[in-house]
Amino acid sequence: MSDDDKHAVVLNGEKIEVPSAKVTGIQLRLLGAIPAGYELITEGRGNDPDRVLTDTDVLDLSGPIRHVFAKPPTAFGSPIDASCT
């Protein structure tokens, strides 16, 4: 792979090189062994907000390096399970 063919993404703090300038959410899951229930979040550039990546979303890796992290499932706002009290 020549330097022109190298692209990278920082996934959960680990720099990963990929052969293409575009990568899907499912490809990131496979590269980082991210469980299906976790959300993938890409950090926004500049004033752009962070956003959730679906498995079919395409992330463009051209330009400055992209940072993506996985967020485990959460239950904020869910009713309290009576068995927990």
Protein backbone atom coordinates (compact mmCIF):
# COMPACT_ATOMS: atom_id res chain seq x y z
CA MET A 1 0.00 0.00 0.00
CA SER A 2 1.53 3.33 -1.04
CA ASP A 3 1.22 6.42 1.17
CA ASP A 4 -1.46 7.74 -1.25
CA ASP A 5 -3.53 4.62 -0.59
CA LYS A 6 -3.33 4.85 3.20
CA HIS A 7 -6.18 6.30 5.19
CA ALA A 8 -6.69 6.11 8.92
CA VAL A 9 -9.36 6.48 11.54
CA VAL A 10 -8.98 6.63 15.31
CA LEU A 11 -11.44 4.08 16.70
CA ASN A 12 -11.81 4.06 20.49
CA GLY A 13 -8.40 5.72 20.79
CA GLU A 14 -6.58 3.29 18.48
CA LYS A 15 -5.33 4.44 15.08
CA ILE A 16 -6.38 1.97 12.38
CA GLU A 17 -5.20 2.17 8.76
CA VAL A 18 -7.68 1.24 6.05
CA PRO A 19 -7.16 0.85 2.28
CA SER A 20 -10.01 3.15 1.22
CA ALA A 21 -10.93 6.80 1.78
CA LYS A 22 -14.47 5.70 2.59
CA VAL A 23 -15.55 3.19 5.23
CA THR A 24 -19.00 2.08 6.40
CA GLY A 25 -20.22 1.73 9.96
CA ILE A 26 -20.28 -2.07 9.66
CA GLN A 27 -16.68 -2.06 8.42
CA LEU A 28 -15.69 -0.03 11.49
CA ARG A 29 -17.55 -2.49 13.71
CA LEU A 30 -15.63 -5.38 12.17
CA LEU A 31 -12.26 -3.60 12.38
CA GLY A 32 -12.77 -2.70 16.04
CA ALA A 33 -14.75 -5.79 17.12
CA ILE A 34 -17.59 -3.47 18.24
CA PRO A 35 -20.74 -5.32 19.38
CA ALA A 36 -23.94 -4.73 17.40
CA GLY A 37 -25.75 -3.11 20.36
CA TYR A 38 -23.19 -0.31 20.67
CA GLU A 39 -23.60 3.04 18.91
CA LEU A 40 -20.76 4.36 16.78
CA ILE A 41 -20.25 8.10 17.25
CA THR A 42 -18.06 10.20 14.98
CA GLU A 43 -16.72 13.44 16.39
CA GLY A 44 -17.76 16.49 14.42
CA ARG A 45 -15.16 18.71 12.80
CA GLY A 46 -15.01 22.35 13.85
CA ASN A 47 -18.49 23.49 14.88
CA ASP A 48 -20.17 20.38 13.43
CA PRO A 49 -21.91 18.24 16.05
CA ASP A 50 -20.96 14.65 16.81
CA ARG A 51 -23.20 12.17 15.02
CA VAL A 52 -24.29 8.55 15.28
CA LEU A 53 -23.11 6.30 12.44
CA THR A 54 -25.42 3.52 11.33
CA ASP A 55 -24.02 0.33 9.85
CA THR A 56 -24.78 1.59 6.34
CA ASP A 57 -23.49 5.17 6.79
CA VAL A 58 -20.30 5.97 4.89
CA LEU A 59 -17.56 7.91 6.68
CA ASP A 60 -15.20 9.92 4.46
CA LEU A 61 -11.62 9.55 5.72
CA SER A 62 -10.05 12.06 3.35
CA GLY A 63 -8.74 15.18 5.05
CA PRO A 64 -7.97 15.41 8.77
CA ILE A 65 -8.08 12.14 10.70
CA ARG A 66 -11.53 11.15 11.96
CA HIS A 67 -12.21 10.05 15.52
CA VAL A 68 -14.91 7.47 16.19
CA PHE A 69 -15.89 5.89 19.48
CA ALA A 70 -18.31 3.17 20.49
CA LYS A 71 -20.94 3.88 23.15
CA PRO A 72 -22.50 0.96 25.01
CA PRO A 73 -26.29 0.75 25.16
CA THR A 74 -27.89 2.95 27.80
CA ALA A 75 -31.33 2.98 29.36
CA PHE A 76 -31.80 6.62 30.31
CA GLY A 77 -35.48 7.41 30.66
CA SER A 78 -36.52 3.76 30.73
CA PRO A 79 -39.06 2.68 33.33
CA ILE A 80 -37.51 1.22 36.48
CA ASP A 81 -37.72 -2.53 36.67
CA ALA A 82 -39.60 -3.43 39.89
CA SER A 83 -37.21 -6.31 40.50
CA CYS A 84 -34.36 -3.83 40.93
CA THR A 85 -35.90 -2.03 43.91
